[in-house]
Amino acid sequence: MKKFVVLFTLLSCVAQAQLSRVYFTDKGANAEMLSNPYLFLSPKAIDNKEKRNVAVDIRDIPVSKSHLQSLHDAELEVKMTSRWFNYALVDGEDVFQKVKDLPFVKRVETPNRYKVSFAEMPEASQATNLTYGIADNQIEMVEGEYLHDLNYRGAGMTIAVIDGGFQGTNTLTGLDSLRQQNRILGTYNFVHNDTDIYKDGSHGTSVLSILAGYIDSAYAGSAIDANYWLLKSENESDENISEMDNWLAAAEFADSVGVDIITSSLGYNNFVGGVGDFAYNDMDGNTALVTKAADMAAAKGILVVVSAGNEGNSGWQYITAPADGDSVMAVGGVDASGAYVSFSSTGPTADGRVKPDVVAVAGGTAFISPAGPTYGNGTSFSCPIISGMAACFWQQNPSLSNMELYEAIIASCSQPFTPDNAIGFGIPNFRIASWEVGVEELEIATHINVFPNPIGDEFEVESEDFVIQKNIEISILDINGKPVYEHEVEGGNSKLKIQTSLPEGMYLLNIQYGGKSHLRKIIK
């Protein structure tokens, strides 16, 4: 008899059928499908991978139907399958005994039941209207209006919202334009294996309103022109073993239909009854199934944005999975003034990486309820602010890969050089991100050295070119292209000293001589 691993965990003293993951050794005859990816991926998914240089591989191929039939013949009900990790989630008794002699079975896992963390949901209350309605502050804090004013509002981008229920999405007034313009591309309920997402909870609807909500003169979301797939992976009324598997299934589905971004305001850190809780050491980016699923989605070219968690005031305190993923953008929370809110989960990861990655408004975030625009709390609500603005930024810069997009957002943050465990790299600035990517496309003068950089009130610029120049014009431009410093000096020396008092920020140093401009980015 061949050897394979069996991992069992006690769920209850009561005898009952349990959900188990049956992992396979191969994809069977399906492996031959690799030569024709159109058999298992949508044209948009294939186009996305080609644009972002992501190869189609064996992990993209569906699980073998013959393997699944064998499980069915063994009187096991298949609840879902994972092509990325090559397993089937099955329901039934004596799973090990029923599959142990099947030659294509690699191992069996019987995991615990997971408990999910949602945002706090307040009672609805009416609020004063501003330019964005009451969403004005949360958009302006990340300089989102800069992209919106340039008409980058997510058009042509596709976002998968993996969440709990979407009750009210089909009737909410603030989502009228989304429905009327047919920008809900599809739905799927991975809890009940059907397309009905409009029942059993409204958490997903609140999240969606922060992204796509629009009420004239009363509210505007972060990506009001984007397309959406609404995928329910969470049962808000019950914590079930299959919820992390459901999240994985939703992510694989999202990849197959060619989404650009996954946004998910769900987090996992403990289990029902306290049996098998995650330890902090498990937040290492490689342990939780949902984390591995999120990282795999990123490896497939998708930008994955998730909430950091609301455990800051609890005994747990730290981020929840999948926020610990190394390729996942975890979003923590600040209040309306930009100060850390104490319920936002903190970092670092167990292996010492910075988390959360970024923050946005989570204390008093504006969303749309059935009664109209109102406020709520939680990193569930800061997450869609960032994912929506990321869609607008990607619309502006379609040549970027998902991780280049990720890095550009991090580089734009309020504390890119001094991250901490509360707010990570800080609050993103999409005006700076947009400007910085634009500067990257210019011919940067690498032969000119600036030190120190970040600069102080006094810094030096050095180049051997300066020695043979008669006149050198120096200017510093802010992120709007406005000159904030101009000076003309004589050449003859390889070093130039510049003294100026500038506020903190990112600038473009423009040194002109010999009829050409020589550019360097500087930060203060």
XYZ file of C-alpha atoms in Angstrom:
524
model
C 0.000 0.000 0.000
C 1.341 3.422 -0.899
C 2.090 6.014 1.781
C 0.226 9.289 2.128
C -0.351 11.836 4.851
C -3.563 12.068 6.859
C -4.149 15.121 9.059
C -7.081 14.790 11.460
C -8.382 17.403 13.877
C -11.089 16.851 16.498
C -14.132 19.003 15.827
C -16.721 17.581 18.162
C -17.344 14.698 20.502
C -20.536 13.999 18.579
C -20.160 11.520 15.719
C -20.931 13.262 12.422
C -19.966 13.507 8.782
C -17.144 15.961 8.249
C -15.810 18.036 5.408
C -12.379 16.914 4.257
C -9.912 17.980 1.581
C -8.802 15.162 -0.676
C -5.607 16.147 -2.525
C -4.666 14.507 -5.829
C -1.290 13.538 -7.283
C -2.069 14.733 -10.815
C -4.671 16.217 -13.164
C -5.220 12.927 -14.999
C -6.189 13.193 -18.655
C -6.954 16.901 -18.157
C -3.220 17.615 -18.339
C -3.519 17.408 -22.118
C -5.711 20.535 -22.025
C -2.652 22.697 -21.330
C -1.996 23.002 -25.070
C -5.353 24.785 -25.510
C -6.050 27.130 -22.562
C -9.281 28.356 -24.192
C -10.799 25.084 -22.988
C -10.621 26.219 -19.359
C -9.963 29.990 -19.298
C -11.993 32.863 -20.712
C -10.519 34.975 -23.542
C -10.239 37.918 -21.138
C -8.338 35.809 -18.617
C -5.901 34.678 -21.310
C -5.530 38.246 -22.599
C -4.781 39.490 -19.061
C -2.094 36.854 -18.599
C -0.480 37.672 -21.940
C -0.421 41.409 -21.182
C 1.170 40.788 -17.782
C 3.544 38.016 -18.864
C 1.900 35.421 -16.620
C 2.277 31.892 -17.965
C -0.607 29.424 -18.102
C 0.528 26.294 -16.262
C -0.724 22.975 -14.892
C -2.283 24.746 -11.891
C -4.779 26.465 -14.197
C -6.187 23.148 -15.438
C -9.384 21.875 -13.749
C -9.379 18.880 -11.419
C -9.727 15.519 -13.195
C -13.354 14.505 -13.765
C -12.404 10.847 -13.463
C -10.888 11.513 -10.018
C -14.107 13.232 -8.957
C -16.212 10.405 -10.316
C -14.218 7.986 -8.174
C -15.041 10.052 -5.103
C -18.702 10.025 -6.087
C -18.569 6.268 -6.513
C -17.183 6.095 -2.983
C -20.354 7.857 -1.744
C -18.598 11.140 -1.040
C -20.297 14.409 -1.953
C -17.955 16.861 -3.679
C -18.673 20.370 -2.377
C -16.014 22.239 -4.368
C -12.710 21.723 -6.141
C -9.459 23.680 -6.368
C -7.516 23.601 -9.600
C -4.673 25.683 -8.109
C -4.071 23.263 -5.218
C -5.541 20.179 -6.922
C -8.007 18.970 -4.301
C -11.702 18.307 -3.740
C -13.610 19.331 -0.636
C -15.872 16.391 0.180
C -18.654 15.719 2.659
C -19.044 12.256 4.091
C -18.113 9.749 6.750
C -14.936 7.619 6.869
C -13.295 9.613 4.092
C -9.854 8.160 4.790
C -11.062 4.583 4.581
C -12.947 5.271 1.363
C -10.049 6.873 -0.522
C -6.909 5.310 0.956
C -6.551 2.773 -1.864
C -7.173 5.203 -4.727
C -3.840 5.551 -6.560
C -4.310 9.220 -7.425
C -4.984 10.397 -3.836
C -2.013 12.230 -2.325
C -3.320 13.064 1.137
C -6.443 13.857 3.155
C -6.931 16.816 5.478
C -9.824 17.293 7.880
C -9.442 20.947 8.903
C -11.228 22.946 11.575
C -14.177 25.257 11.359
C -13.197 28.853 10.907
C -14.548 32.009 12.402
C -14.779 35.101 10.235
C -14.262 38.743 11.186
C -16.619 41.365 9.743
C -16.743 45.132 10.055
C -18.919 46.683 12.720
C -22.274 47.590 11.181
C -24.004 50.638 12.753
C -27.581 51.700 12.424
C -28.154 53.955 9.431
C -28.252 57.728 9.877
C -28.634 60.534 7.389
C -25.645 62.791 6.767
C -24.718 66.114 5.162
C -23.940 66.112 1.452
C -20.566 67.358 0.139
C -18.894 67.213 -3.289
C -18.600 63.451 -2.954
C -21.344 63.603 -0.416
C -20.140 62.252 2.887
C -17.505 60.198 1.050
C -15.528 63.365 0.338
C -12.918 62.908 3.083
C -12.130 59.246 2.440
C -11.527 59.898 -1.272
C -9.568 63.113 -0.816
C -7.372 61.613 1.934
C -5.820 59.309 -0.686
C -5.926 62.010 -3.412
C -8.433 59.906 -5.308
C -10.194 62.911 -6.756
C -7.042 63.618 -8.805
C -7.596 60.452 -10.863
C -11.369 60.900 -10.928
C -11.007 64.440 -12.261
C -8.888 63.027 -15.088
C -11.807 60.664 -15.817
C -10.030 57.595 -14.487
C -12.908 56.076 -12.582
C -12.332 52.393 -13.240
C -13.839 52.077 -16.727
C -12.722 48.877 -18.412
C -11.345 47.407 -15.179
C -12.923 44.322 -13.613
C -13.108 43.826 -9.852
C -14.192 40.650 -8.060
C -15.762 41.323 -4.668
C -15.382 38.200 -2.512
C -17.521 38.716 0.557
C -20.575 37.698 2.515
C -24.127 38.361 1.364
C -25.135 40.998 -1.175
C -28.685 41.425 0.067
C -30.092 44.673 -1.322
C -27.568 45.031 -4.149
C -30.399 44.391 -6.618
C -32.537 47.161 -5.119
C -30.243 49.721 -3.455
C -30.774 53.165 -4.955
C -27.066 54.027 -4.820
C -26.258 51.087 -7.096
C -28.807 51.998 -9.789
C -26.208 53.023 -12.373
C -24.231 49.831 -11.785
C -27.291 47.734 -12.582
C -28.642 49.871 -15.409
C -25.304 49.874 -17.223
C -24.990 46.080 -16.835
C -21.647 46.392 -15.079
C -22.409 43.506 -12.729
C -20.884 40.910 -15.043
C -22.066 37.966 -13.008
C -22.642 36.470 -9.573
C -21.980 33.214 -7.791
C -22.808 31.906 -4.351
C -20.076 29.458 -3.306
C -21.935 28.677 -0.083
C -25.005 27.246 -1.833
C -23.474 26.618 -5.287
C -25.910 28.796 -7.192
C -26.022 32.338 -8.583
C -28.292 33.812 -5.891
C -26.210 36.210 -3.798
C -29.059 38.526 -2.845
C -29.906 36.893 0.481
C -28.340 35.922 3.796
C -26.582 39.134 4.779
C -25.733 42.546 3.363
C -22.065 42.984 4.296
C -21.005 42.614 0.663
C -23.536 45.234 -0.408
C -22.067 47.785 2.003
C -18.571 47.052 0.691
C -19.763 47.287 -2.922
C -21.365 50.669 -2.251
C -17.969 52.083 -1.197
C -16.615 50.957 -4.551
C -19.452 51.536 -7.007
C -22.044 53.572 -5.146
C -23.256 56.762 -6.752
C -25.993 59.206 -5.763
C -25.891 62.542 -7.579
C -24.478 65.256 -5.277
C -24.741 62.898 -2.293
C -22.236 60.077 -2.750
C -19.537 58.794 -5.096
C -17.513 55.625 -4.592
C -13.889 54.890 -5.359
C -14.419 53.109 -8.719
C -17.871 54.055 -9.965
C -17.244 53.058 -13.609
C -15.640 49.629 -13.054
C -17.166 46.244 -13.868
C -17.865 43.806 -11.035
C -18.174 40.114 -10.297
C -20.008 39.546 -7.010
C -18.865 36.331 -5.352
C -20.298 35.137 -2.050
C -17.917 32.897 -0.121
C -19.085 33.595 3.423
C -22.169 32.492 5.319
C -22.763 35.435 7.634
C -25.070 33.434 9.907
C -22.724 30.471 10.458
C -18.984 29.827 10.614
C -18.426 26.747 8.487
C -15.370 24.702 7.667
C -15.747 25.318 3.951
C -15.521 29.116 4.045
C -11.796 29.304 3.349
C -12.258 26.687 0.633
C -15.083 28.813 -0.731
C -12.742 31.811 -0.819
C -10.224 29.773 -2.786
C -12.934 28.616 -5.194
C -14.060 32.217 -5.669
C -10.484 33.364 -6.356
C -9.979 30.614 -8.927
C -13.273 31.551 -10.567
C -12.233 35.210 -10.601
C -8.998 34.273 -12.352
C -10.837 32.147 -14.917
C -13.107 35.035 -15.965
C -10.226 37.503 -16.211
C -10.655 39.911 -13.305
C -8.002 42.537 -12.680
C -8.497 42.986 -8.941
C -9.822 40.891 -6.080
C -11.098 42.875 -3.112
C -12.122 40.958 -0.007
C -13.153 42.271 3.392
C -12.924 38.933 5.205
C -10.373 37.669 7.690
C -9.676 34.453 9.597
C -7.797 33.902 12.836
C -9.705 31.524 15.108
C -12.108 28.614 15.151
C -15.500 27.775 16.584
C -15.120 26.581 20.170
C -11.444 27.545 20.268
C -10.321 24.201 18.850
C -7.367 24.590 16.502
C -7.146 28.384 16.617
C -4.427 29.947 14.530
C -1.403 30.970 16.535
C 0.420 34.176 15.755
C 3.238 32.060 14.320
C 0.775 30.869 11.655
C 0.568 34.413 10.263
C 3.727 33.745 8.247
C 2.260 33.959 4.731
C 2.570 30.220 4.138
C 0.222 28.448 6.559
C -3.430 29.461 6.164
C -5.148 28.053 3.074
C -6.822 31.377 2.333
C -3.433 33.129 2.432
C -1.921 30.636 0.022
C -4.964 31.135 -2.210
C -4.551 34.927 -2.166
C -0.846 34.695 -2.977
C -1.606 32.283 -5.804
C -4.122 34.766 -7.235
C -1.376 37.403 -7.159
C 0.960 34.984 -8.929
C -1.690 34.753 -11.667
C -1.453 38.538 -12.230
C -4.364 39.712 -10.069
C -3.973 42.589 -7.616
C -5.313 41.198 -4.324
C -6.505 43.752 -1.762
C -7.846 42.580 1.609
C -8.801 44.044 4.960
C -6.159 43.802 7.688
C -8.721 42.841 10.337
C -10.488 44.432 13.290
C -8.541 42.730 16.068
C -6.483 45.678 17.324
C -8.382 45.918 20.613
C -8.715 42.163 21.097
C -6.405 39.658 22.707
C -5.342 38.572 19.217
C -4.338 42.113 18.095
C -2.623 41.066 14.851
C -3.638 40.912 11.199
C -5.875 38.044 10.104
C -5.417 35.716 7.135
C -5.114 36.350 4.195
C -3.639 39.737 5.134
C -0.354 37.996 5.989
C 0.282 37.100 2.336
C 3.540 38.480 0.953
C 1.908 39.443 -2.356
C -1.324 40.707 -0.800
C -2.090 44.363 -0.116
C -3.473 44.417 3.433
C -5.430 47.566 4.299
C -5.585 48.827 7.853
C -7.497 51.791 9.221
C -7.273 55.417 10.261
C -9.906 57.913 11.359
C -11.104 60.992 9.488
C -8.010 62.930 10.590
C -5.609 60.238 9.383
C -4.780 58.913 12.866
C -4.581 55.168 13.566
C -7.837 53.658 14.862
C -7.271 51.243 17.698
C -9.460 48.409 16.372
C -7.354 48.057 13.204
C -5.235 44.897 13.309
C -1.508 45.421 13.592
C 1.633 43.780 12.270
C 4.183 42.563 11.741
C 3.731 39.117 10.251
C 5.201 36.204 12.168
C 8.234 36.272 9.870
C 8.786 39.984 10.434
C 7.284 41.615 7.334
C 5.495 44.978 7.438
C 1.733 44.710 7.787
C -0.661 46.290 7.197
C 0.715 47.532 3.902
C -1.403 50.680 3.678
C -4.313 52.378 5.451
C -7.441 54.348 4.584
C -10.445 55.612 6.499
C -11.905 52.814 8.627
C -13.232 54.896 11.513
C -16.344 56.639 10.190
C -16.227 55.373 6.600
C -19.077 56.538 4.368
C -21.159 53.872 2.633
C -24.706 53.610 1.303
C -27.387 51.881 3.367
C -31.037 51.341 2.373
C -31.769 54.583 4.226
C -29.122 56.487 2.273
C -25.489 57.518 2.841
C -24.263 56.818 6.371
C -21.140 55.868 8.308
C -19.606 52.590 9.490
C -16.440 51.313 11.116
C -13.981 48.586 10.216
C -11.151 47.679 7.889
C -13.851 45.981 5.820
C -14.615 49.529 4.714
C -11.085 50.892 4.263
C -10.263 47.970 1.951
C -12.653 48.959 -0.906
C -11.414 52.550 -0.812
C -7.950 51.302 -1.758
C -9.020 48.565 -4.188
C -11.291 50.962 -6.050
C -8.637 53.637 -6.352
C -6.144 50.968 -7.448
C -8.528 50.132 -10.307
C -8.564 53.785 -11.382
C -4.765 53.965 -11.152
C -4.407 50.768 -13.209
C -6.815 52.175 -15.789
C -4.463 55.138 -16.135
C -1.382 52.900 -16.320
C -2.432 49.673 -18.084
C 1.130 48.595 -18.870
C 1.932 47.972 -15.193
C 1.913 44.458 -13.800
C -0.061 43.785 -10.624
C 3.063 43.886 -8.461
C 4.385 47.029 -10.169
C 1.038 48.588 -9.322
C 1.403 47.365 -5.744
C 4.905 48.837 -5.462
C 3.857 52.176 -6.954
C 1.061 52.498 -4.394
C 3.447 51.651 -1.540
C 5.998 54.190 -2.821
C 3.343 56.924 -2.772
C 2.503 56.426 0.903
C 2.939 58.919 3.714
C 5.798 57.027 5.399
C 7.469 54.894 2.705
C 10.846 54.863 4.469
C 9.652 54.483 8.059
C 6.825 51.916 8.120
C 5.426 50.784 11.461
C 3.189 48.050 12.825
C 0.082 50.235 13.130
C -0.345 51.855 9.714
C 2.381 50.118 7.706
C 3.719 52.372 4.963
C 0.903 54.815 5.652
C -1.792 56.530 3.606
C -1.411 56.190 -0.194
C -1.423 59.278 -2.374
C -2.706 58.411 -5.835
C -1.668 61.804 -7.200
C 1.935 61.029 -6.246
C 1.641 57.457 -7.518
C 0.353 58.730 -10.848
C 3.047 61.350 -11.068
C 5.829 58.957 -10.068
C 4.871 56.392 -12.714
C 4.835 59.194 -15.281
C 8.322 60.271 -14.223
C 9.551 56.679 -14.564
C 8.644 56.877 -18.237
C 10.926 59.903 -18.737
C 14.652 59.637 -19.388
C 16.070 59.906 -15.894
C 19.588 61.349 -15.584
C 21.365 58.537 -13.743
C 24.707 60.282 -14.334
C 23.637 63.008 -11.918
C 23.902 62.148 -8.222
C 21.771 63.756 -5.504
C 22.759 63.391 -1.859
C 21.261 63.020 0.541
C 17.988 61.773 -0.977
C 15.585 62.165 0.817
C 16.875 65.716 0.882
C 17.028 68.290 3.653
C 16.910 72.055 3.416
C 20.387 71.796 1.924
C 21.591 69.133 -0.491
C 24.189 68.647 -3.213
C 23.999 67.631 -6.856
C 27.068 66.134 -8.481
C 28.075 65.389 -12.076
C 31.304 65.603 -14.036
C 29.250 67.287 -16.781
C 29.017 70.423 -14.649
C 32.768 71.065 -14.962
C 32.600 71.915 -18.672
C 29.321 73.877 -18.616
C 29.126 77.656 -18.565
C 25.546 78.078 -17.380
C 23.358 75.600 -15.505
C 19.671 76.232 -14.814
C 18.180 74.428 -11.831
C 14.481 74.101 -11.075
C 12.406 71.951 -8.739
C 8.846 71.029 -9.695
C 6.090 69.805 -7.381
C 3.754 66.919 -8.253
C 1.522 69.295 -10.191
C 4.446 70.368 -12.390
C 4.600 73.808 -10.757
C 8.091 75.277 -10.199
C 8.797 75.752 -6.483
C 12.487 76.607 -6.867
C 14.469 78.185 -9.741
C 18.118 79.211 -9.832
C 20.895 79.714 -12.394
C 24.540 79.004 -11.584
C 27.883 78.963 -13.391
C 29.566 75.661 -14.206
C 33.184 74.730 -13.586
C 32.664 72.605 -10.488
C 31.387 69.022 -10.341
C 29.287 69.742 -7.230
C 26.396 72.176 -6.859
C 24.939 73.077 -3.478
C 21.198 73.822 -3.317
C 19.476 75.483 -0.373
C 15.698 75.653 -0.237
C 12.903 75.211 2.286
C 10.298 72.828 0.904
C 7.486 70.955 2.636
C 7.735 67.174 2.782
C 6.773 65.485 -0.450
C 7.985 64.231 -3.804
C 9.572 66.552 -6.381
C 11.238 66.544 -9.780
C 14.691 68.108 -10.009
C 15.247 69.549 -13.489
C 18.807 70.555 -14.393
C 19.194 72.200 -17.792
C 22.449 72.612 -19.663
C 23.703 72.027 -23.188
C 20.179 72.505 -24.548
C 18.809 69.478 -22.655
C 16.860 68.762 -19.461
C 18.279 66.234 -17.009
C 15.752 64.923 -14.504
C 15.979 63.302 -11.068
C 13.260 62.435 -8.594
C 13.845 63.758 -5.096
C 11.936 63.277 -1.859
C 11.871 65.362 1.273
